[in-house]
Amino acid sequence: MAQTSQAKTQTMRAVALDQFGGPETLQVQSLPLPEIEADEVLIRVEAAGVGAWDPFEREGGFVEIMGRQPTFPYVLGTDGAGTIAAVGKDVNRFKKGDRVYAAELANPKGGFYAQYAAVKADNASPIPGHLTMEQAAVLPSDGLTALTGLEKVLQLKAGESLLVFGASGGIGHLALQFAKRLGARVFAIASGDDGVQFVKKLGADKAVDGRSDDVLNAAKEFAPNGIDAALVTAGGEKAERALASIRKGGRIAYPHGVMPEPAAPHGVKIDAYDGEGGRALIERMNDLIESGPFEVYVDRTFPLEEASQAHKALTEHHLGKIALRIG
Ligand SMILES: NC(=O)c1ccc[n+]([C@@H]2O[C@H](COP(=O)([O-])OP(=O)(O)OC[C@H]3O[C@@H](n4cnc5c(N)ncnc54)[C@H](OP(=O)(O)O)[C@@H]3O)[C@@H](O)[C@H]2O)c1
């Protein structure tokens, strides 16, 4: 009897797509647990991050731009956190029960909208500081994208001034805190009064509402000779206008996905980029987080079964991030 039940394939609850499409395609299914290779870990997922890019992936955008053949059922979820359930034979950094978080983009073994996820061990890390599972789950992609933008693309130096456009959003609220830790002066352009209050609490040197305030005048007061660098996380006319405050010889960076794509004023360098990963950068991010109080803000948390509600919530004004709780 025991043998028979052991031989049964173990199953998990996951929110999976049978086809690409709208939020209604997100359905709870019972799926087999992913199997791990020698260099992978199996995570028992407690929370998943809901990325601003998840609807694009849900509609089939990622497989199209990556030139991949999708397999269904397709499980979304780039970011997540939980405990180690099993390790591959070459993995010695983790043991069963360790609290970890991880990111893996368009994981062919399935994403984090599930009770279990298999990821490369190098993409996983112990949870830094005192972050909760929800906070750790929403952190990796946006945190690594913020840090790649500031350190690698903009090469931000202590004492420089930085404009963060979309500072109350996922990447923005993390970038603002990293930039302060790197010694920059931060001009934060947030969304709404609540966004302005939020980024002030996070340490912005000056904060304005990019939806209603006169951003350019405020920027001139902040840096009369122009701002050194900008990280842009939302596009459009307001962003375009704000970027007129960057000084000649200054730099602008924005992650791929920001639409419409920002343009630089004459004499300003502009780069589109992707967030990077890997152990060294994750450790760098963990060190920065642990070097003082750090806020990873989860505005709303939905149970896994309400993933479609979470996707709808992405389109409504919110601060920081949205998470799924996976019981
Ligand atoms: N290529 C990569 O590696 C990579 C990685 C991660 C993310 N991304 C992309 O980067 C972009 C940003 O990601 P995210 O996670 O930070 O998204 P997000 O949380 O939606 O952040 C964008 C923020 O910009 C705000 N905003 C929009 N218009 C504004 C305005 N006029 N003034 C002030 N704030 C304004 C939004 O506020 P509201 O609350 O008003 O909407 C939101 O808080 C997305 O397109 C995402 O797909 C790319």
Coordinates of C-alpha atoms and ligand atoms in Angstrom, one line a residue:
M1 CA 0.0 0.0 0.0
A2 CA 2.7 2.4 1.0
Q3 CA 4.5 1.8 -2.2
T4 CA 1.4 2.5 -4.3
S5 CA 0.9 5.9 -2.7
Q6 CA 4.6 6.8 -3.0
A7 CA 4.5 5.9 -6.7
K8 CA 1.7 8.4 -7.2
T9 CA 2.8 11.6 -8.9
Q10 CA 2.8 14.4 -6.3
T11 CA 0.6 17.2 -7.3
M12 CA 0.3 20.9 -6.4
R13 CA -2.1 23.7 -6.8
A14 CA -1.1 26.3 -9.4
V15 CA -2.7 29.1 -11.3
A16 CA -2.0 28.1 -14.9
L17 CA -3.0 29.1 -18.4
D18 CA -4.3 26.7 -21.0
Q19 CA -4.0 29.5 -23.6
F20 CA -2.7 33.1 -23.6
G21 CA -5.3 35.8 -23.1
G22 CA -7.0 38.1 -20.5
P23 CA -7.2 37.7 -16.7
E24 CA -9.9 35.1 -17.1
T25 CA -7.3 32.6 -18.4
L26 CA -5.8 32.5 -14.9
Q27 CA -7.3 29.3 -13.5
V28 CA -6.5 27.1 -10.5
Q29 CA -5.3 23.7 -11.6
S30 CA -3.7 20.6 -10.1
L31 CA -0.3 20.0 -11.7
P32 CA 2.6 17.7 -11.1
L33 CA 5.4 19.1 -9.0
P34 CA 8.4 20.3 -11.1
E35 CA 11.4 18.1 -11.1
I36 CA 14.8 19.5 -10.3
E37 CA 18.2 19.1 -12.1
A38 CA 21.5 18.8 -10.3
D39 CA 22.0 22.6 -10.2
E40 CA 18.5 23.5 -9.1
V41 CA 16.4 23.8 -5.9
L42 CA 12.8 23.1 -5.3
I43 CA 11.1 25.9 -3.4
R44 CA 7.9 25.4 -1.4
V45 CA 6.4 28.7 -2.4
E46 CA 4.7 30.9 0.3
A47 CA 4.3 34.1 -1.7
A48 CA 4.7 35.2 -5.3
G49 CA 5.3 38.7 -6.7
V50 CA 2.9 40.0 -9.3
G51 CA 5.0 41.8 -11.8
A52 CA 4.0 44.8 -13.9
W53 CA 5.0 42.6 -16.8
D54 CA 2.9 39.6 -15.9
P55 CA -0.1 40.7 -18.0
F56 CA 2.2 40.9 -21.0
E57 CA 3.5 37.4 -20.4
R58 CA -0.1 36.2 -19.8
E59 CA -1.0 37.5 -23.3
G60 CA 1.9 35.6 -24.8
G61 CA 4.2 38.6 -25.2
F62 CA 7.3 36.9 -23.7
V63 CA 7.3 33.8 -25.8
E64 CA 6.8 35.9 -28.8
I65 CA 9.8 38.2 -28.1
M66 CA 11.9 35.3 -26.9
G67 CA 11.0 33.2 -30.0
R68 CA 10.0 30.3 -27.7
Q69 CA 7.4 27.6 -28.3
P70 CA 5.1 27.7 -25.2
T71 CA 4.0 24.6 -23.3
F72 CA 0.6 24.6 -21.6
P73 CA -0.5 24.5 -18.8
Y74 CA 1.7 27.7 -18.5
V75 CA 2.4 28.9 -15.0
L76 CA 3.2 32.6 -14.6
G77 CA 5.3 34.2 -11.8
T78 CA 8.9 35.5 -12.2
D79 CA 9.4 36.3 -8.5
G80 CA 8.7 34.3 -5.3
A81 CA 9.7 33.3 -1.8
G82 CA 9.3 30.3 0.4
T83 CA 11.4 27.5 1.9
I84 CA 13.7 25.0 0.3
A85 CA 11.9 21.7 -0.2
A86 CA 14.7 19.8 -2.1
V87 CA 18.1 20.5 -3.5
G88 CA 19.8 19.1 -6.7
K89 CA 22.9 16.9 -6.1
D90 CA 25.4 19.7 -7.0
V91 CA 23.8 22.3 -4.7
N92 CA 25.5 22.7 -1.3
R93 CA 24.5 26.3 -0.5
F94 CA 21.0 25.4 0.7
K95 CA 19.3 22.9 2.8
K96 CA 15.7 21.8 3.3
G97 CA 13.8 24.5 5.3
D98 CA 16.0 27.5 4.4
R99 CA 14.0 30.7 3.8
V100 CA 14.8 31.9 0.3
Y101 CA 13.6 34.2 -2.5
A102 CA 14.3 33.9 -6.2
A103 CA 13.6 35.2 -9.6
E104 CA 13.5 33.3 -12.9
L105 CA 12.1 34.9 -16.0
A106 CA 9.7 32.8 -18.1
N107 CA 10.9 29.6 -16.3
P108 CA 10.1 26.7 -18.7
K109 CA 9.4 24.5 -15.5
G110 CA 6.7 26.9 -14.4
G111 CA 6.7 30.2 -12.4
F112 CA 5.8 31.1 -8.8
Y113 CA 2.0 31.2 -9.1
A114 CA 2.2 27.7 -7.7
Q115 CA 2.8 25.8 -4.5
Y116 CA 6.2 24.6 -5.8
A117 CA 8.8 26.1 -8.2
A118 CA 12.1 24.7 -9.5
V119 CA 14.8 27.3 -10.1
K120 CA 18.6 27.4 -10.7
A121 CA 20.3 27.6 -7.3
D122 CA 22.2 30.6 -8.5
N123 CA 19.0 32.6 -8.9
A124 CA 18.0 31.9 -5.3
S125 CA 19.2 33.6 -2.1
P126 CA 18.6 33.6 1.6
I127 CA 16.1 36.3 2.5
P128 CA 17.9 39.5 3.6
G129 CA 17.2 41.5 6.7
H130 CA 13.8 41.1 8.4
L131 CA 11.8 40.9 5.2
T132 CA 8.5 38.9 5.4
M133 CA 7.8 36.2 2.8
E134 CA 5.6 38.7 0.8
Q135 CA 8.2 41.4 0.9
A136 CA 10.9 39.0 -0.3
A137 CA 8.6 37.6 -3.0
V138 CA 8.1 40.9 -4.7
L139 CA 11.7 42.1 -4.4
P140 CA 14.0 40.3 -6.8
S141 CA 13.2 41.4 -10.4
D142 CA 12.4 45.0 -9.5
G143 CA 15.3 45.3 -7.0
L144 CA 17.8 43.8 -9.4
T145 CA 16.5 46.1 -12.2
A146 CA 16.8 49.1 -9.9
L147 CA 20.3 48.2 -9.0
T148 CA 21.4 47.4 -12.5
G149 CA 20.1 50.7 -13.6
L150 CA 21.8 52.8 -10.9
E151 CA 25.2 51.1 -10.7
K152 CA 25.8 49.5 -14.1
V153 CA 24.0 51.7 -16.5
L154 CA 24.0 55.1 -14.9
Q155 CA 27.2 54.5 -12.8
L156 CA 25.7 56.8 -10.1
K157 CA 28.3 58.3 -7.8
A158 CA 28.0 59.6 -4.3
G159 CA 27.1 63.3 -4.3
E160 CA 25.3 63.2 -7.7
S161 CA 21.7 64.2 -8.1
L162 CA 19.2 61.6 -9.4
L163 CA 15.7 61.9 -10.8
V164 CA 13.5 58.9 -10.3
F165 CA 10.4 59.0 -12.4
G166 CA 7.7 56.6 -11.0
A167 CA 9.3 56.7 -7.6
S168 CA 6.3 55.3 -5.8
G169 CA 6.1 52.2 -8.0
G170 CA 7.8 48.8 -7.9
I171 CA 11.3 49.6 -9.2
G172 CA 11.0 53.3 -8.2
H173 CA 10.6 52.9 -4.4
L174 CA 13.5 50.4 -4.3
A175 CA 15.7 52.5 -6.6
L176 CA 15.1 55.6 -4.4
Q177 CA 16.4 53.7 -1.3
F178 CA 19.4 52.2 -3.1
A179 CA 20.3 55.6 -4.5
K180 CA 20.3 57.1 -1.0
R181 CA 22.5 54.3 0.2
L182 CA 24.9 55.0 -2.7
G183 CA 25.1 58.7 -1.5
A184 CA 23.0 60.4 -4.2
R185 CA 20.5 63.3 -3.7
V186 CA 17.1 62.0 -5.0
F187 CA 14.4 64.0 -6.7
A188 CA 11.4 61.7 -6.6
I189 CA 8.5 62.0 -9.0
A190 CA 5.8 59.9 -7.5
S191 CA 2.1 59.2 -8.4
G192 CA -0.6 61.0 -6.3
D193 CA -0.5 62.6 -2.9
D194 CA -0.1 59.2 -1.3
G195 CA 2.8 58.5 -3.5
V196 CA 4.5 61.8 -2.5
Q197 CA 4.0 61.1 1.2
F198 CA 5.3 57.5 0.7
V199 CA 8.6 58.5 -1.1
K200 CA 9.2 61.3 1.5
K201 CA 9.1 58.6 4.2
L202 CA 11.5 56.5 2.2
G203 CA 14.1 59.3 2.2
A204 CA 13.5 61.3 -1.0
D205 CA 15.3 64.7 -0.8
K206 CA 12.5 66.3 -2.8
A207 CA 9.2 64.7 -3.9
V208 CA 6.6 65.9 -6.3
D209 CA 3.4 64.4 -7.8
G210 CA 4.2 63.7 -11.5
R211 CA 0.5 63.6 -12.3
S212 CA -0.3 67.1 -11.2
D213 CA 2.6 69.2 -9.9
D214 CA 4.8 71.5 -12.0
V215 CA 7.7 69.1 -12.1
L216 CA 10.1 71.2 -14.1
N217 CA 10.0 74.2 -11.7
A218 CA 10.5 71.9 -8.7
A219 CA 13.4 70.2 -10.5
K220 CA 15.1 73.6 -11.1
E221 CA 14.8 74.5 -7.5
F222 CA 16.3 71.2 -6.6
A223 CA 19.2 71.4 -9.0
P224 CA 19.6 74.8 -10.6
N225 CA 22.3 73.6 -13.0
G226 CA 20.3 70.5 -14.0
I227 CA 20.1 67.0 -12.6
D228 CA 23.0 64.5 -13.2
A229 CA 21.0 61.3 -14.0
A230 CA 17.5 59.8 -14.3
L231 CA 16.0 56.4 -13.8
V232 CA 12.6 56.3 -15.6
T233 CA 10.0 53.6 -14.9
A234 CA 7.0 55.0 -16.7
G235 CA 6.7 56.7 -20.1
G236 CA 4.6 59.4 -21.6
E237 CA 4.3 63.1 -21.9
K238 CA 4.9 63.8 -18.2
A239 CA 8.1 61.8 -18.2
E240 CA 9.3 63.5 -21.4
R241 CA 8.7 66.9 -19.7
A242 CA 10.5 65.9 -16.5
L243 CA 13.6 64.8 -18.5
A244 CA 14.1 68.3 -19.7
S245 CA 15.6 68.9 -16.2
I246 CA 18.6 66.6 -16.9
R247 CA 21.8 68.6 -17.4
K248 CA 23.9 68.5 -20.7
G249 CA 26.2 65.5 -20.4
G250 CA 23.8 63.8 -18.0
R251 CA 22.5 60.2 -18.3
I252 CA 19.1 58.6 -18.5
A253 CA 18.3 54.9 -18.1
Y254 CA 15.0 53.0 -18.4
P255 CA 14.2 49.3 -18.4
H256 CA 12.9 47.7 -21.5
G257 CA 9.1 47.6 -21.2
V258 CA 8.6 51.3 -20.3
M259 CA 6.2 52.6 -22.9
P260 CA 6.1 54.9 -24.7
E261 CA 9.9 54.8 -24.7
P262 CA 11.4 58.0 -23.2
A263 CA 13.6 60.2 -25.4
A264 CA 16.6 62.2 -24.2
P265 CA 17.0 66.0 -24.5
H266 CA 19.9 67.1 -26.8
G267 CA 23.3 66.3 -25.2
V268 CA 22.0 63.7 -22.8
K269 CA 22.9 60.0 -23.0
I270 CA 20.0 57.5 -22.8
D271 CA 20.1 53.8 -22.5
A272 CA 17.4 51.1 -22.4
Y273 CA 18.4 48.0 -20.4
D274 CA 17.3 44.8 -18.8
G275 CA 17.7 44.0 -15.1
E276 CA 20.5 41.5 -14.5
G277 CA 20.8 38.6 -12.1
G278 CA 23.4 36.2 -10.7
R279 CA 24.8 35.5 -7.3
A280 CA 27.2 38.5 -7.1
L281 CA 24.4 41.1 -7.9
I282 CA 21.9 39.4 -5.6
E283 CA 24.5 39.4 -2.7
R284 CA 25.2 43.1 -3.4
M285 CA 21.5 43.8 -3.2
N286 CA 21.2 41.9 0.0
D287 CA 24.1 43.8 1.6
L288 CA 22.6 47.1 0.6
I289 CA 19.3 46.1 2.1
E290 CA 20.9 44.9 5.3
S291 CA 22.9 48.0 5.8
G292 CA 20.0 49.9 7.4
P293 CA 16.2 50.0 7.6
F294 CA 14.8 49.2 4.1
E295 CA 11.2 49.2 3.0
V296 CA 9.9 46.7 0.4
Y297 CA 6.3 47.9 0.2
V298 CA 3.5 45.4 -0.6
D299 CA 0.3 47.4 -1.2
R300 CA -2.1 44.5 -1.7
T301 CA -1.9 40.7 -1.2
F302 CA -4.3 38.3 -2.9
P303 CA -4.8 34.6 -2.3
L304 CA -3.5 32.5 -5.2
E305 CA -7.1 31.7 -6.3
E306 CA -7.6 35.4 -6.9
A307 CA -4.7 35.9 -9.3
S308 CA -7.0 37.4 -11.8
Q309 CA -8.1 40.1 -9.3
A310 CA -4.4 40.8 -8.6
H311 CA -3.9 41.3 -12.4
K312 CA -6.8 43.8 -12.4
A313 CA -5.3 45.6 -9.4
L314 CA -2.1 46.1 -11.4
T315 CA -4.0 48.5 -13.6
E316 CA -5.3 50.6 -10.7
H317 CA -3.2 53.1 -8.8
H318 CA -1.1 51.5 -6.0
L319 CA 2.2 52.0 -4.2
G320 CA 5.1 49.6 -4.4
K321 CA 4.1 46.1 -5.3
I322 CA 1.3 43.5 -5.3
A323 CA 1.7 39.9 -4.0
L324 CA 0.0 36.6 -4.0
R325 CA -0.2 34.5 -0.9
I326 CA 0.1 30.8 -1.5
G327 CA -1.1 28.6 1.3
Ligands
LIG1 N1 13.5 45.0 -18.7 C1 13.5 44.6 -17.4 O1 14.5 44.0 -17.0 C2 12.4 45.0 -16.5 C3 12.4 44.5 -15.2 C4 11.3 45.0 -14.3 C5 10.3 45.8 -14.8 N2 10.4 46.2 -16.1 C6 9.4 47.2 -16.7 O2 9.7 48.4 -16.1 C7 8.5 49.2 -15.9 C8 8.3 49.6 -14.5 O3 8.2 48.5 -13.7 P1 7.6 48.6 -12.2 O4 7.6 47.2 -11.6 O5 8.3 49.7 -11.5 O6 6.1 49.1 -12.5 P2 5.1 49.9 -11.7 O7 5.1 49.4 -10.3 O8 3.8 50.0 -12.4 O9 5.8 51.4 -11.6 C9 5.5 52.4 -12.5 C10 5.1 53.6 -11.6 O10 5.1 54.8 -12.4 C11 4.0 55.6 -11.9 N3 3.6 56.6 -12.8 C12 3.0 56.6 -14.0 N4 2.9 57.8 -14.5 C13 3.4 58.7 -13.6 C14 3.5 60.1 -13.5 N5 3.0 60.9 -14.5 N6 4.1 60.6 -12.4 C15 4.5 59.9 -11.5 N7 4.4 58.5 -11.5 C16 3.9 57.9 -12.5 C17 2.9 54.6 -11.7 O11 1.9 55.1 -10.8 P3 0.4 54.7 -10.8 O12 0.1 54.1 -9.4 O13 -0.3 55.9 -10.9 O14 0.2 53.7 -11.9 C18 3.7 53.4 -11.0 O15 3.8 53.6 -9.6 C19 7.4 48.2 -16.4 O16 7.1 48.6 -17.8 C20 8.0 46.8 -16.3 O17 7.4 45.9 -17.2 C21 11.4 45.9 -17.0

